mmCIF file of C-alpha atoms in Angstrom:
data_model
loop_
_atom_site.group_PDB
_atom_site.id
_atom_site.type_symbol
_atom_site.label_atom_id
_atom_site.label_comp_id
_atom_site.label_asym_id
_atom_site.label_seq_id
_atom_site.Cartn_x
_atom_site.Cartn_y
_atom_site.Cartn_z
ATOM 1 C CA MET A 16 1.821 -75.631 -67.993
ATOM 2 C CA SER A 17 3.745 -79.269 -67.750
ATOM 3 C CA ALA A 18 2.848 -81.967 -66.228
ATOM 4 C CA ASP A 19 6.262 -81.303 -64.325
ATOM 5 C CA LYS A 20 6.108 -78.081 -63.820
ATOM 6 C CA HIS A 21 2.435 -78.336 -62.431
ATOM 7 C CA ALA A 22 3.453 -81.278 -59.947
ATOM 8 C CA VAL A 23 6.436 -79.242 -58.510
ATOM 9 C CA THR A 24 3.925 -76.578 -58.292
ATOM 10 C CA GLU A 25 1.294 -78.525 -56.424
ATOM 11 C CA ALA A 26 3.854 -80.053 -54.185
ATOM 12 C CA ARG A 27 4.974 -76.523 -53.614
ATOM 13 C CA LYS A 28 0.912 -75.482 -52.291
ATOM 14 C CA LYS A 29 1.025 -78.654 -50.031
ATOM 15 C CA ALA A 30 4.093 -77.239 -48.295
ATOM 16 C CA ARG A 31 3.027 -73.757 -47.745
ATOM 17 C CA GLN A 32 -0.434 -75.486 -46.370
ATOM 18 C CA ALA A 33 1.199 -77.704 -44.233
ATOM 19 C CA ALA A 34 3.703 -75.252 -42.852
ATOM 20 C CA SER A 35 0.787 -72.937 -42.118
ATOM 21 C CA ASP A 36 -1.464 -75.209 -40.703
ATOM 22 C CA ARG A 37 1.666 -76.576 -38.389
ATOM 23 C CA ILE A 38 1.724 -72.829 -37.294
ATOM 24 C CA LYS A 39 -1.732 -72.853 -36.863
ATOM 25 C CA ARG A 40 -2.007 -76.000 -34.540
ATOM 26 C CA ALA A 41 1.603 -74.291 -32.238
ATOM 27 C CA GLN A 42 -0.999 -71.357 -31.669
ATOM 28 C CA GLN A 43 -3.415 -73.231 -30.048
ATOM 29 C CA TRP A 44 -1.505 -75.406 -27.871
ATOM 30 C CA SER A 45 -1.947 -75.199 -24.472
ATOM 31 C CA PRO A 46 0.834 -76.355 -21.718
ATOM 32 C CA GLU A 47 -1.762 -78.910 -21.370
ATOM 33 C CA SER A 48 -2.911 -80.344 -24.064
ATOM 34 C CA LEU A 49 0.815 -80.268 -25.346
ATOM 35 C CA ALA A 50 1.910 -81.952 -22.348
ATOM 36 C CA LYS A 51 -0.904 -84.959 -23.536
ATOM 37 C CA ALA A 52 -0.015 -84.582 -27.248
ATOM 38 C CA VAL A 53 3.504 -85.430 -26.746
ATOM 39 C CA CYS A 54 3.171 -88.283 -24.253
ATOM 40 C CA GLU A 55 0.916 -89.101 -26.913
ATOM 41 C CA GLY A 56 4.429 -89.842 -28.989
ATOM 42 C CA ASN A 57 3.323 -87.039 -31.480
ATOM 43 C CA ARG A 58 5.915 -85.525 -33.374
ATOM 44 C CA ASP A 59 5.229 -82.484 -34.413
ATOM 45 C CA ALA A 60 4.025 -81.789 -30.951
ATOM 46 C CA LEU A 61 7.754 -82.819 -29.241
ATOM 47 C CA ALA A 62 9.020 -80.259 -31.825
ATOM 48 C CA GLN A 63 7.295 -77.724 -30.403
ATOM 49 C CA ALA A 64 7.452 -78.839 -26.979
ATOM 50 C CA ILE A 65 11.480 -78.175 -27.280
ATOM 51 C CA THR A 66 10.836 -75.682 -28.619
ATOM 52 C CA TRP A 67 8.731 -73.906 -26.023
ATOM 53 C CA VAL A 68 11.472 -74.827 -23.626
ATOM 54 C CA GLU A 69 14.463 -73.375 -25.913
ATOM 55 C CA SER A 70 12.582 -70.150 -25.046
ATOM 56 C CA THR A 71 14.115 -67.526 -22.905
ATOM 57 C CA ALA A 72 11.404 -64.730 -23.210
ATOM 58 C CA PRO A 73 10.556 -63.643 -19.808
ATOM 59 C CA ASP A 74 6.547 -64.255 -20.824
ATOM 60 C CA HIS A 75 6.846 -67.707 -21.495
ATOM 61 C CA GLN A 76 8.774 -68.743 -18.635
ATOM 62 C CA ARG A 77 4.745 -69.929 -16.669
ATOM 63 C CA ARG A 78 4.082 -71.709 -19.389
ATOM 64 C CA ILE A 79 7.354 -73.774 -20.450
ATOM 65 C CA GLU A 80 6.623 -74.646 -16.127
ATOM 66 C CA SER A 81 3.097 -75.381 -16.544
ATOM 67 C CA LEU A 82 4.194 -77.336 -19.937
ATOM 68 C CA LEU A 83 6.795 -79.496 -17.519
ATOM 69 C CA GLY A 84 4.503 -79.498 -14.638
ATOM 70 C CA HIS A 85 1.822 -81.697 -16.521
ATOM 71 C CA LEU A 86 4.553 -84.046 -17.380
ATOM 72 C CA PRO A 87 4.988 -87.657 -16.586
ATOM 73 C CA GLN A 88 7.872 -88.591 -13.865
ATOM 74 C CA THR A 89 10.402 -90.519 -16.226
ATOM 75 C CA GLY A 90 13.751 -91.471 -16.322
ATOM 76 C CA GLN A 91 13.116 -94.935 -17.473
ATOM 77 C CA SER A 92 15.657 -94.110 -20.739
ATOM 78 C CA LEU A 93 19.007 -94.981 -21.444
ATOM 79 C CA ARG A 94 20.624 -91.614 -21.882
ATOM 80 C CA VAL A 95 23.678 -91.507 -24.004
ATOM 81 C CA GLY A 96 26.275 -88.338 -23.965
ATOM 82 C CA LEU A 97 28.832 -88.092 -27.711
ATOM 83 C CA THR A 98 31.338 -85.431 -27.059
ATOM 84 C CA GLY A 99 34.833 -85.311 -29.339
ATOM 85 C CA ILE A 100 36.503 -82.705 -31.706
ATOM 86 C CA PRO A 101 34.854 -81.301 -34.900
ATOM 87 C CA GLY A 102 34.953 -83.795 -37.623
ATOM 88 C CA VAL A 103 35.764 -86.716 -35.872
ATOM 89 C CA GLY A 104 32.105 -88.496 -37.277
ATOM 90 C CA LYS A 105 29.968 -87.640 -33.679
ATOM 91 C CA SER A 106 26.482 -87.331 -36.917
ATOM 92 C CA THR A 107 27.792 -90.667 -38.895
ATOM 93 C CA PHE A 108 28.470 -92.313 -36.295
ATOM 94 C CA ILE A 109 25.326 -91.780 -34.441
ATOM 95 C CA GLU A 110 23.353 -92.025 -37.590
ATOM 96 C CA ARG A 111 25.301 -96.372 -38.123
ATOM 97 C CA PHE A 112 24.193 -96.414 -34.002
ATOM 98 C CA GLY A 113 20.785 -95.285 -34.068
ATOM 99 C CA MET A 114 20.175 -97.377 -37.242
ATOM 100 C CA ASP A 115 21.816 -100.467 -35.676
ATOM 101 C CA ALA A 116 19.705 -99.636 -31.894
ATOM 102 C CA LEU A 117 15.954 -99.401 -34.216
ATOM 103 C CA ALA A 118 17.111 -102.529 -35.930
ATOM 104 C CA ARG A 119 16.861 -103.997 -31.712
ATOM 105 C CA GLY A 120 13.547 -102.121 -31.294
ATOM 106 C CA ARG A 121 14.951 -99.381 -29.629
ATOM 107 C CA ARG A 122 12.686 -96.446 -30.224
ATOM 108 C CA VAL A 123 15.825 -93.364 -30.431
ATOM 109 C CA ALA A 124 15.773 -89.688 -30.003
ATOM 110 C CA VAL A 125 18.943 -87.333 -31.278
ATOM 111 C CA LEU A 126 19.644 -84.377 -29.440
ATOM 112 C CA ALA A 127 22.312 -82.602 -31.569
ATOM 113 C CA VAL A 128 23.991 -79.595 -30.581
ATOM 114 C CA ASP A 129 25.325 -76.978 -33.054
ATOM 115 C CA PRO A 130 27.848 -74.140 -32.646
ATOM 116 C CA THR A 131 26.302 -70.346 -32.589
ATOM 117 C CA SER A 132 28.292 -67.760 -34.250
ATOM 118 C CA GLN A 133 29.712 -65.178 -32.120
ATOM 119 C CA ARG A 134 29.157 -62.677 -34.588
ATOM 120 C CA THR A 135 25.866 -62.879 -36.092
ATOM 121 C CA GLY A 136 24.102 -65.531 -33.703
ATOM 122 C CA GLY A 137 23.109 -67.652 -36.538
ATOM 123 C CA SER A 138 24.062 -71.543 -36.483
ATOM 124 C CA LEU A 139 23.796 -73.905 -39.341
ATOM 125 C CA LEU A 140 21.817 -77.663 -37.657
ATOM 126 C CA GLY A 141 23.776 -79.178 -40.460
ATOM 127 C CA ASP A 142 23.936 -82.452 -38.024
ATOM 128 C CA LYS A 143 20.406 -83.784 -39.412
ATOM 129 C CA THR A 144 21.609 -83.742 -42.497
ATOM 130 C CA ARG A 145 24.396 -86.383 -41.945
ATOM 131 C CA MET A 146 21.707 -88.290 -40.603
ATOM 132 C CA GLN A 147 19.188 -89.133 -43.608
ATOM 133 C CA GLN A 148 18.864 -92.598 -43.055
ATOM 134 C CA LEU A 149 17.730 -91.764 -39.253
ATOM 135 C CA SER A 150 15.975 -89.042 -39.406
ATOM 136 C CA MET A 151 13.459 -90.558 -41.894
ATOM 137 C CA HIS A 152 13.148 -93.819 -39.485
ATOM 138 C CA PRO A 153 9.319 -93.765 -37.856
ATOM 139 C CA GLY A 154 10.710 -94.733 -34.896
ATOM 140 C CA ALA A 155 13.348 -91.757 -34.320
ATOM 141 C CA PHE A 156 13.485 -88.246 -33.588
ATOM 142 C CA VAL A 157 16.511 -86.087 -35.249
ATOM 143 C CA ARG A 158 15.916 -82.649 -33.149
ATOM 144 C CA PRO A 159 19.089 -80.154 -33.935
ATOM 145 C CA SER A 160 19.694 -76.906 -31.490
ATOM 146 C CA ALA A 161 21.804 -74.252 -31.211
ATOM 147 C CA ALA A 162 24.344 -73.938 -28.333
ATOM 148 C CA ALA A 163 23.621 -69.779 -28.468
ATOM 149 C CA SER A 164 25.711 -68.281 -25.645
ATOM 150 C CA THR A 165 25.700 -72.002 -22.987
ATOM 151 C CA LEU A 166 29.181 -73.403 -22.607
ATOM 152 C CA GLY A 167 29.704 -77.030 -21.618
ATOM 153 C CA GLY A 168 28.990 -77.998 -25.180
ATOM 154 C CA VAL A 169 24.776 -78.158 -24.532
ATOM 155 C CA ALA A 170 22.075 -76.226 -25.537
ATOM 156 C CA ARG A 171 20.552 -74.226 -22.153
ATOM 157 C CA ALA A 172 17.614 -75.986 -22.681
ATOM 158 C CA THR A 173 18.980 -79.820 -23.109
ATOM 159 C CA ALA A 174 17.992 -81.742 -19.763
ATOM 160 C CA GLU A 175 14.179 -80.129 -20.203
ATOM 161 C CA ALA A 176 14.629 -81.911 -24.037
ATOM 162 C CA ILE A 177 15.430 -85.170 -22.834
ATOM 163 C CA HIS A 178 13.093 -84.466 -20.022
ATOM 164 C CA LEU A 179 10.366 -84.274 -23.130
ATOM 165 C CA CYS A 180 11.597 -87.082 -25.471
ATOM 166 C CA GLU A 181 11.429 -89.725 -22.376
ATOM 167 C CA ALA A 182 8.010 -88.360 -22.182
ATOM 168 C CA ALA A 183 7.061 -89.431 -25.626
ATOM 169 C CA GLY A 184 8.531 -92.975 -25.195
ATOM 170 C CA TYR A 185 11.687 -92.742 -26.221
ATOM 171 C CA ASP A 186 13.901 -95.155 -24.796
ATOM 172 C CA LEU A 187 17.473 -94.185 -25.915
ATOM 173 C CA ILE A 188 18.291 -90.588 -25.718
ATOM 174 C CA LEU A 189 21.835 -89.631 -27.957
ATOM 175 C CA VAL A 190 22.473 -85.823 -27.356
ATOM 176 C CA GLU A 191 25.691 -84.966 -29.580
ATOM 177 C CA THR A 192 27.511 -82.232 -28.146
ATOM 178 C CA VAL A 193 28.951 -79.253 -30.203
ATOM 179 C CA GLY A 194 32.299 -80.540 -29.965
ATOM 180 C CA VAL A 195 35.027 -78.218 -28.365
ATOM 181 C CA GLY A 196 37.885 -80.330 -26.460
ATOM 182 C CA GLN A 197 38.416 -80.545 -23.312
ATOM 183 C CA SER A 198 36.021 -78.498 -21.260
ATOM 184 C CA GLU A 199 33.571 -80.165 -23.133
ATOM 185 C CA VAL A 200 31.876 -82.216 -19.616
ATOM 186 C CA THR A 201 28.141 -80.493 -18.836
ATOM 187 C CA VAL A 202 26.301 -83.342 -20.784
ATOM 188 C CA ARG A 203 27.864 -85.983 -18.578
ATOM 189 C CA ASP A 204 25.471 -84.701 -15.672
ATOM 190 C CA MET A 205 22.967 -85.353 -17.972
ATOM 191 C CA VAL A 206 23.217 -88.529 -19.607
ATOM 192 C CA ASP A 207 24.170 -92.663 -17.926
ATOM 193 C CA VAL A 208 26.992 -93.150 -20.146
ATOM 194 C CA PHE A 209 30.061 -90.353 -21.365
ATOM 195 C CA LEU A 210 31.346 -91.219 -24.928
ATOM 196 C CA LEU A 211 34.189 -90.382 -26.735
ATOM 197 C CA LEU A 212 35.133 -90.362 -29.697
ATOM 198 C CA LEU A 213 38.852 -90.086 -30.750
ATOM 199 C CA ILE A 214 40.424 -90.061 -34.076
ATOM 200 C CA GLY A 215 44.100 -91.024 -35.085
ATOM 201 C CA GLY A 216 47.524 -88.815 -35.378
ATOM 202 C CA ALA A 217 46.181 -85.633 -33.847
ATOM 203 C CA GLY A 218 48.178 -85.455 -30.918
ATOM 204 C CA ASP A 219 46.618 -88.117 -28.778
ATOM 205 C CA GLU A 220 49.895 -89.290 -27.050
ATOM 206 C CA VAL A 221 49.834 -85.792 -25.004
ATOM 207 C CA GLN A 222 45.996 -85.523 -24.602
ATOM 208 C CA GLY A 223 45.021 -88.654 -23.333
ATOM 209 C CA ILE A 224 46.853 -87.348 -20.204
ATOM 210 C CA LYS A 225 45.467 -84.109 -19.539
ATOM 211 C CA ARG A 226 42.058 -83.594 -17.159
ATOM 212 C CA GLY A 227 39.000 -82.988 -18.350
ATOM 213 C CA VAL A 228 36.717 -84.246 -20.931
ATOM 214 C CA VAL A 229 39.186 -87.947 -20.983
ATOM 215 C CA GLU A 230 38.360 -88.451 -17.046
ATOM 216 C CA MET A 231 34.951 -87.849 -17.815
ATOM 217 C CA ALA A 232 34.809 -90.127 -20.345
ATOM 218 C CA ASP A 233 32.830 -93.621 -19.343
ATOM 219 C CA LEU A 234 33.513 -95.199 -22.755
ATOM 220 C CA VAL A 235 36.451 -93.760 -25.148
ATOM 221 C CA VAL A 236 36.037 -94.760 -29.003
ATOM 222 C CA VAL A 237 39.426 -94.719 -31.928
ATOM 223 C CA HIS A 238 36.690 -93.398 -34.979
ATOM 224 C CA LYS A 239 37.394 -93.726 -38.717
ATOM 225 C CA ALA A 240 39.743 -96.946 -38.377
ATOM 226 C CA ASP A 241 39.743 -97.714 -41.421
ATOM 227 C CA GLY A 242 41.817 -98.022 -44.834
ATOM 228 C CA ASP A 243 45.777 -96.286 -44.206
ATOM 229 C CA ARG A 244 44.875 -94.931 -40.613
ATOM 230 C CA LYS A 245 45.000 -98.177 -39.098
ATOM 231 C CA ALA A 246 48.078 -98.253 -38.350
ATOM 232 C CA ALA A 247 47.525 -94.234 -36.444
ATOM 233 C CA CYS A 248 44.436 -95.472 -34.499
ATOM 234 C CA ARG A 249 45.872 -98.208 -33.236
ATOM 235 C CA PHE A 250 48.927 -96.432 -31.964
ATOM 236 C CA THR A 251 46.263 -93.820 -30.420
ATOM 237 C CA LYS A 252 44.408 -96.487 -28.584
ATOM 238 C CA GLY A 253 47.633 -97.885 -26.872
ATOM 239 C CA ALA A 254 48.466 -94.277 -26.090
ATOM 240 C CA TYR A 255 44.834 -93.623 -24.626
ATOM 241 C CA GLN A 256 45.442 -97.344 -22.903
ATOM 242 C CA GLN A 257 48.434 -96.183 -20.717
ATOM 243 C CA ALA A 258 47.070 -92.936 -20.250
ATOM 244 C CA LEU A 259 44.009 -94.120 -18.824
ATOM 245 C CA HIS A 260 46.164 -95.660 -16.206
ATOM 246 C CA LEU A 261 47.609 -92.640 -14.839
ATOM 247 C CA LEU A 262 43.797 -91.186 -14.284
ATOM 248 C CA PRO A 263 41.276 -91.880 -11.350
ATOM 249 C CA THR A 264 39.371 -94.784 -11.863
#
């Protein structure tokens, strides 16, 4: 066997062993021990705890309640919700924003919600692939979740996942919504700051005066404003500045 093939074989063995070890640890967690590990900043424990709270199995609800009951009261983080149409660049925005926050000494958790197929029930969970630097940074935690049948742009257990991230010591929590449009406002009740991302040339002069997500936003950011898109983005900015005067304070 060549040295390269041997190295690949060894790497696969280590990956399989690591996966097996994680499964064994997951089977050994109790609600109390898992809560303790989360509060100590154990990333594997945080990931497992979010998996627990995402479960819809009836026989899992008691252990979920026990897990959450063993967590301290939190709420000390800054929670930012981000929404916008698909393709507006939410994930790439979070990558840059998160890396800048890490450079300022923050600990960053990202909860990215992906759409779920109504035909197959599957979800791509591909947001993490657009946050390569952020997801590999030791001071950050990136967790994609499926929206499943939950409407409003978030997953069923997003609020509980935020609580877990706070308990693990993350002081900046970014919630990326599915990105479906005007009705995506559920996240607003979970965060301190609700940020709406826009791009130029998307019918913005009409969308700006519509109720829904626009009037719920705390910040409106025109994204991808570079190159030959600058003029369209300036027009969008002006249209929204005018439209926001028509909305309630």
